[in-house]
Amino acid sequence: MKALIFDCDGVLADTERDGHRVAFNQVFAENSVAFEWTDSAYQQALKVGGGKERLRALLSPDFTTRHDLPNDAAELEALIASWHRRKTQLYVDLLDSGAVRPRSGVRRLSCEALEQGWRLAVASTSAHASVRAVLNRAMGAELAEQFSVFAGDDVQRKKPAPDIYLLALKQLGVRASDTVVVEDSAIGIQAARAAGITAVIATPSTYTIHEDLSAAAIVVSELGDAGVSTHCAGTNVIGNLIHDVVEQRHLQALLEIGVAPEEASNHADNK
């Protein structure tokens, strides 16, 4: 049994800037907090995996004092949970409005993998409701039902810890060596590799375009669709096979090589 596991935000759709960030800012406004996550500030905030964790990092003693928020630890945790629930509601509404478009190739590649008997899953630090909303938007309701979802609610430690991927491997009943992951961030790649998964495809998103994603087995601009071609960063044996779009056969080739990125480059040099 083989599995294709996608990250959610930035991979299925470029959701962070026009989805999560906007929803967080609406929550701040609703609660009369004179603060807004700008593009650049939110890009930095994304170095912390998980929405509640991101809020926790923001709500420092200085921040809570300036904005007249509770300093008591229990009250602050309750506030974070409440704000995050509201953010999720607003985020789902944004997705339902069509404000966020799916990325190219995610649906096509999922269909190809499913036809070959692969298991499909999403492993994300976001809440279940948020992940399901993006999944339905990107795949359509019928295909989305074929996916197992592993979300931030399911594990204590978020990416870059490997917990979400270890859980996915266990629940799907697949080996790390039979699994391909699609990620868009350095912390996501780190999480997958820490779980023993070396077949990682990186598709940089708006906020991760300048991150070092070289730990992935291959980095492509998009998975690609008709009219939306991909291009590969660097050269290795798999990159040399890809023309226009990433296909299911490329996933299989990644598993057959079964090596780390630097070894894949050497593999290509020796051909």
Short mmCIF file of N, CA and C in Angstrom, two decimals, residues 91-201:
data_model
loop_
_atom_site.label_atom_id
_atom_site.label_comp_id
_atom_site.label_asym_id
_atom_site.label_seq_id
_atom_site.Cartn_x
_atom_site.Cartn_y
_atom_site.Cartn_z
N TYR A 91 -12.86 31.89 8.56
CA TYR A 91 -12.03 31.32 7.50
C TYR A 91 -12.86 30.43 6.58
N VAL A 92 -13.70 29.59 7.16
CA VAL A 92 -14.57 28.72 6.36
C VAL A 92 -15.51 29.56 5.50
N ASP A 93 -16.03 30.65 6.07
CA ASP A 93 -16.89 31.56 5.30
C ASP A 93 -16.14 32.15 4.11
N LEU A 94 -14.88 32.52 4.31
CA LEU A 94 -14.06 33.05 3.22
C LEU A 94 -13.88 32.02 2.12
N LEU A 95 -13.64 30.77 2.51
CA LEU A 95 -13.48 29.71 1.52
C LEU A 95 -14.78 29.49 0.75
N ASP A 96 -15.90 29.48 1.47
CA ASP A 96 -17.20 29.28 0.83
C ASP A 96 -17.52 30.40 -0.15
N SER A 97 -16.97 31.58 0.09
CA SER A 97 -17.23 32.73 -0.79
C SER A 97 -16.39 32.67 -2.06
N GLY A 98 -15.45 31.71 -2.12
CA GLY A 98 -14.59 31.60 -3.29
C GLY A 98 -13.40 32.53 -3.27
N ALA A 99 -13.07 33.08 -2.10
CA ALA A 99 -11.97 34.05 -2.00
C ALA A 99 -10.60 33.42 -2.21
N VAL A 100 -10.52 32.10 -2.02
CA VAL A 100 -9.23 31.40 -2.15
C VAL A 100 -9.35 30.33 -3.23
N ARG A 101 -8.43 30.33 -4.18
CA ARG A 101 -8.47 29.38 -5.29
C ARG A 101 -7.53 28.20 -5.02
N PRO A 102 -7.94 26.98 -5.44
CA PRO A 102 -7.06 25.82 -5.30
C PRO A 102 -5.81 25.98 -6.17
N ARG A 103 -4.72 25.33 -5.76
CA ARG A 103 -3.50 25.35 -6.56
C ARG A 103 -3.58 24.31 -7.68
N SER A 104 -2.86 24.58 -8.74
CA SER A 104 -2.91 23.71 -9.91
C SER A 104 -2.35 22.33 -9.60
N GLY A 105 -2.99 21.33 -10.17
CA GLY A 105 -2.48 19.97 -10.13
C GLY A 105 -2.87 19.12 -8.95
N VAL A 106 -3.37 19.73 -7.88
CA VAL A 106 -3.63 18.93 -6.68
C VAL A 106 -4.76 17.92 -6.92
N ARG A 107 -5.80 18.36 -7.62
CA ARG A 107 -6.92 17.45 -7.88
C ARG A 107 -6.52 16.39 -8.90
N ARG A 108 -5.88 16.82 -9.98
CA ARG A 108 -5.47 15.88 -11.03
C ARG A 108 -4.56 14.80 -10.47
N LEU A 109 -3.53 15.19 -9.72
CA LEU A 109 -2.58 14.21 -9.19
C LEU A 109 -3.25 13.28 -8.18
N SER A 110 -4.19 13.80 -7.41
CA SER A 110 -4.93 12.96 -6.46
C SER A 110 -5.73 11.89 -7.20
N CYS A 111 -6.38 12.30 -8.28
CA CYS A 111 -7.16 11.34 -9.08
C CYS A 111 -6.25 10.26 -9.67
N GLU A 112 -5.09 10.67 -10.17
CA GLU A 112 -4.15 9.71 -10.75
C GLU A 112 -3.67 8.71 -9.69
N ALA A 113 -3.34 9.21 -8.51
CA ALA A 113 -2.87 8.33 -7.44
C ALA A 113 -3.97 7.38 -6.99
N LEU A 114 -5.18 7.90 -6.86
CA LEU A 114 -6.32 7.08 -6.43
C LEU A 114 -6.58 5.95 -7.43
N GLU A 115 -6.48 6.26 -8.70
CA GLU A 115 -6.69 5.25 -9.75
C GLU A 115 -5.67 4.12 -9.65
N GLN A 116 -4.49 4.42 -9.12
CA GLN A 116 -3.45 3.40 -8.96
C GLN A 116 -3.50 2.72 -7.59
N GLY A 117 -4.56 3.00 -6.84
CA GLY A 117 -4.75 2.33 -5.56
C GLY A 117 -4.04 2.94 -4.38
N TRP A 118 -3.55 4.18 -4.54
CA TRP A 118 -2.86 4.86 -3.43
C TRP A 118 -3.87 5.37 -2.41
N ARG A 119 -3.47 5.42 -1.14
CA ARG A 119 -4.25 6.08 -0.11
C ARG A 119 -4.00 7.58 -0.21
N LEU A 120 -5.02 8.38 0.08
CA LEU A 120 -4.91 9.84 0.04
C LEU A 120 -5.15 10.42 1.42
N ALA A 121 -4.38 11.45 1.78
CA ALA A 121 -4.55 12.06 3.09
C ALA A 121 -4.05 13.50 3.08
N VAL A 122 -4.49 14.24 4.10
CA VAL A 122 -3.97 15.58 4.38
C VAL A 122 -3.44 15.57 5.81
N ALA A 123 -2.25 16.12 6.00
CA ALA A 123 -1.66 16.24 7.34
C ALA A 123 -1.32 17.70 7.57
N SER A 124 -2.05 18.35 8.47
CA SER A 124 -1.95 19.80 8.63
C SER A 124 -1.97 20.20 10.09
N THR A 125 -1.40 21.37 10.38
CA THR A 125 -1.48 21.90 11.75
C THR A 125 -2.78 22.67 11.98
N SER A 126 -3.58 22.89 10.93
CA SER A 126 -4.84 23.62 11.07
C SER A 126 -5.91 22.74 11.72
N ALA A 127 -7.02 23.36 12.10
CA ALA A 127 -8.13 22.64 12.71
C ALA A 127 -8.86 21.79 11.67
N HIS A 128 -9.53 20.73 12.12
CA HIS A 128 -10.24 19.83 11.21
C HIS A 128 -11.21 20.58 10.30
N ALA A 129 -11.99 21.49 10.87
CA ALA A 129 -12.99 22.20 10.07
C ALA A 129 -12.34 23.00 8.96
N SER A 130 -11.22 23.63 9.26
CA SER A 130 -10.51 24.42 8.26
C SER A 130 -9.95 23.53 7.16
N VAL A 131 -9.37 22.40 7.56
CA VAL A 131 -8.79 21.48 6.57
C VAL A 131 -9.86 20.92 5.66
N ARG A 132 -10.98 20.49 6.25
CA ARG A 132 -12.06 19.92 5.44
C ARG A 132 -12.62 20.96 4.46
N ALA A 133 -12.70 22.21 4.89
CA ALA A 133 -13.21 23.27 4.01
C ALA A 133 -12.29 23.46 2.81
N VAL A 134 -10.97 23.49 3.05
CA VAL A 134 -10.02 23.64 1.95
C VAL A 134 -10.05 22.41 1.05
N LEU A 135 -10.11 21.25 1.66
CA LEU A 135 -10.13 20.00 0.90
C LEU A 135 -11.34 19.93 -0.02
N ASN A 136 -12.51 20.28 0.50
CA ASN A 136 -13.72 20.28 -0.34
C ASN A 136 -13.61 21.29 -1.47
N ARG A 137 -13.02 22.43 -1.17
CA ARG A 137 -12.85 23.47 -2.18
C ARG A 137 -11.87 23.03 -3.27
N ALA A 138 -10.78 22.39 -2.88
CA ALA A 138 -9.74 22.00 -3.83
C ALA A 138 -10.09 20.76 -4.63
N MET A 139 -10.79 19.82 -4.01
CA MET A 139 -11.01 18.52 -4.63
C MET A 139 -12.44 18.29 -5.11
N GLY A 140 -13.39 19.05 -4.55
CA GLY A 140 -14.78 18.72 -4.78
C GLY A 140 -15.22 17.72 -3.73
N ALA A 141 -16.49 17.75 -3.37
CA ALA A 141 -16.97 16.95 -2.24
C ALA A 141 -16.76 15.45 -2.43
N GLU A 142 -16.98 14.95 -3.65
CA GLU A 142 -16.89 13.50 -3.87
C GLU A 142 -15.46 13.00 -3.69
N LEU A 143 -14.49 13.66 -4.32
CA LEU A 143 -13.09 13.23 -4.18
C LEU A 143 -12.60 13.47 -2.75
N ALA A 144 -13.04 14.56 -2.12
CA ALA A 144 -12.61 14.87 -0.76
C ALA A 144 -12.95 13.75 0.22
N GLU A 145 -14.03 13.02 -0.06
CA GLU A 145 -14.44 11.92 0.82
C GLU A 145 -13.44 10.77 0.81
N GLN A 146 -12.57 10.73 -0.20
CA GLN A 146 -11.57 9.67 -0.30
C GLN A 146 -10.34 9.95 0.56
N PHE A 147 -10.29 11.13 1.15
CA PHE A 147 -9.12 11.55 1.93
C PHE A 147 -9.30 11.29 3.43
N SER A 148 -8.24 10.82 4.05
CA SER A 148 -8.16 10.83 5.51
C SER A 148 -7.57 12.17 5.91
N VAL A 149 -8.07 12.74 7.00
CA VAL A 149 -7.59 14.05 7.45
C VAL A 149 -6.96 13.93 8.83
N PHE A 150 -5.73 14.41 8.94
CA PHE A 150 -5.01 14.47 10.21
C PHE A 150 -4.70 15.94 10.46
N ALA A 151 -5.27 16.48 11.53
CA ALA A 151 -5.23 17.93 11.75
C ALA A 151 -4.56 18.27 13.07
N GLY A 152 -4.36 19.57 13.26
CA GLY A 152 -3.67 20.05 14.44
C GLY A 152 -4.32 19.64 15.74
N ASP A 153 -5.64 19.40 15.70
CA ASP A 153 -6.36 18.97 16.90
C ASP A 153 -5.92 17.57 17.36
N ASP A 154 -5.31 16.80 16.45
CA ASP A 154 -5.02 15.40 16.72
C ASP A 154 -3.70 15.15 17.44
N VAL A 155 -2.83 16.14 17.47
CA VAL A 155 -1.51 15.94 18.08
C VAL A 155 -1.17 17.11 19.00
N GLN A 156 -0.31 16.85 19.97
CA GLN A 156 0.11 17.92 20.88
C GLN A 156 1.20 18.78 20.27
N ARG A 157 2.15 18.13 19.62
CA ARG A 157 3.28 18.87 19.03
C ARG A 157 3.04 19.09 17.54
N LYS A 158 3.14 20.34 17.13
CA LYS A 158 2.90 20.69 15.73
C LYS A 158 4.20 20.63 14.94
N LYS A 159 4.08 20.74 13.62
CA LYS A 159 5.28 20.80 12.78
C LYS A 159 6.17 21.95 13.27
N PRO A 160 7.48 21.77 13.30
CA PRO A 160 8.31 20.76 12.64
C PRO A 160 8.44 19.43 13.36
N ALA A 161 7.76 19.23 14.49
CA ALA A 161 7.75 17.90 15.12
C ALA A 161 7.10 16.92 14.15
N PRO A 162 7.50 15.66 14.16
CA PRO A 162 6.99 14.69 13.19
C PRO A 162 5.64 14.08 13.55
N ASP A 163 5.05 14.49 14.67
CA ASP A 163 3.89 13.79 15.23
C ASP A 163 2.74 13.59 14.25
N ILE A 164 2.40 14.63 13.48
CA ILE A 164 1.26 14.54 12.57
C ILE A 164 1.51 13.50 11.48
N TYR A 165 2.75 13.41 11.02
CA TYR A 165 3.08 12.42 9.99
C TYR A 165 3.20 11.02 10.57
N LEU A 166 3.72 10.90 11.78
CA LEU A 166 3.77 9.59 12.43
C LEU A 166 2.36 9.06 12.66
N LEU A 167 1.45 9.94 13.06
CA LEU A 167 0.05 9.55 13.24
C LEU A 167 -0.56 9.11 11.92
N ALA A 168 -0.30 9.87 10.86
CA ALA A 168 -0.85 9.54 9.54
C ALA A 168 -0.35 8.18 9.07
N LEU A 169 0.94 7.93 9.20
CA LEU A 169 1.49 6.64 8.77
C LEU A 169 0.84 5.49 9.54
N LYS A 170 0.67 5.68 10.84
CA LYS A 170 0.08 4.62 11.67
C LYS A 170 -1.37 4.37 11.28
N GLN A 171 -2.15 5.44 11.15
CA GLN A 171 -3.58 5.29 10.87
C GLN A 171 -3.83 4.79 9.44
N LEU A 172 -2.99 5.20 8.50
CA LEU A 172 -3.14 4.75 7.12
C LEU A 172 -2.61 3.34 6.92
N GLY A 173 -1.77 2.89 7.83
CA GLY A 173 -1.19 1.56 7.71
C GLY A 173 -0.16 1.45 6.61
N VAL A 174 0.62 2.52 6.41
CA VAL A 174 1.64 2.52 5.36
C VAL A 174 3.01 2.79 5.97
N ARG A 175 4.04 2.39 5.25
CA ARG A 175 5.41 2.65 5.67
C ARG A 175 5.87 4.01 5.16
N ALA A 176 6.81 4.60 5.87
CA ALA A 176 7.38 5.87 5.42
C ALA A 176 8.00 5.73 4.03
N SER A 177 8.59 4.58 3.75
CA SER A 177 9.24 4.35 2.47
C SER A 177 8.25 4.16 1.32
N ASP A 178 6.96 4.05 1.64
CA ASP A 178 5.91 3.92 0.62
C ASP A 178 5.03 5.17 0.56
N THR A 179 5.55 6.27 1.08
CA THR A 179 4.75 7.49 1.21
C THR A 179 5.42 8.67 0.52
N VAL A 180 4.62 9.43 -0.24
CA VAL A 180 5.07 10.69 -0.83
C VAL A 180 4.30 11.82 -0.16
N VAL A 181 5.03 12.85 0.24
CA VAL A 181 4.43 14.02 0.88
C VAL A 181 4.62 15.24 -0.01
N VAL A 182 3.61 16.11 -0.05
CA VAL A 182 3.72 17.40 -0.74
C VAL A 182 3.61 18.50 0.31
N GLU A 183 4.66 19.29 0.44
CA GLU A 183 4.74 20.36 1.44
C GLU A 183 5.13 21.67 0.76
N ASP A 184 4.92 22.78 1.46
CA ASP A 184 5.32 24.08 0.90
C ASP A 184 6.30 24.83 1.79
N SER A 185 6.61 24.29 2.96
CA SER A 185 7.43 25.04 3.92
C SER A 185 8.57 24.21 4.47
N ALA A 186 9.58 24.91 4.98
CA ALA A 186 10.73 24.23 5.57
C ALA A 186 10.33 23.42 6.80
N ILE A 187 9.43 23.97 7.64
CA ILE A 187 9.05 23.22 8.85
C ILE A 187 8.22 21.99 8.49
N GLY A 188 7.45 22.07 7.41
CA GLY A 188 6.68 20.91 6.97
C GLY A 188 7.58 19.81 6.44
N ILE A 189 8.58 20.21 5.64
CA ILE A 189 9.54 19.24 5.12
C ILE A 189 10.30 18.59 6.27
N GLN A 190 10.69 19.40 7.24
CA GLN A 190 11.41 18.88 8.41
C GLN A 190 10.56 17.86 9.16
N ALA A 191 9.27 18.13 9.30
CA ALA A 191 8.37 17.21 9.99
C ALA A 191 8.26 15.88 9.26
N ALA A 192 8.09 15.94 7.95
CA ALA A 192 7.97 14.71 7.16
C ALA A 192 9.24 13.88 7.23
N ARG A 193 10.38 14.53 7.07
CA ARG A 193 11.65 13.81 7.09
C ARG A 193 11.95 13.24 8.48
N ALA A 194 11.54 13.95 9.53
CA ALA A 194 11.74 13.44 10.89
C ALA A 194 10.88 12.20 11.14
N ALA A 195 9.81 12.05 10.35
CA ALA A 195 8.97 10.85 10.44
C ALA A 195 9.49 9.73 9.55
N GLY A 196 10.62 9.98 8.89
CA GLY A 196 11.24 8.95 8.05
C GLY A 196 10.84 8.99 6.60
N ILE A 197 10.08 10.02 6.20
CA ILE A 197 9.62 10.14 4.81
C ILE A 197 10.63 10.98 4.03
N THR A 198 11.29 10.37 3.06
CA THR A 198 12.28 11.11 2.25
C THR A 198 11.71 11.57 0.92
N ALA A 199 10.62 10.95 0.47
CA ALA A 199 10.01 11.33 -0.81
C ALA A 199 9.10 12.53 -0.60
N VAL A 200 9.71 13.71 -0.48
CA VAL A 200 8.97 14.94 -0.22
C VAL A 200 9.09 15.86 -1.43
N ILE A 201 7.94 16.28 -1.95
CA ILE A 201 7.88 17.26 -3.04
C ILE A 201 7.53 18.60 -2.42
#
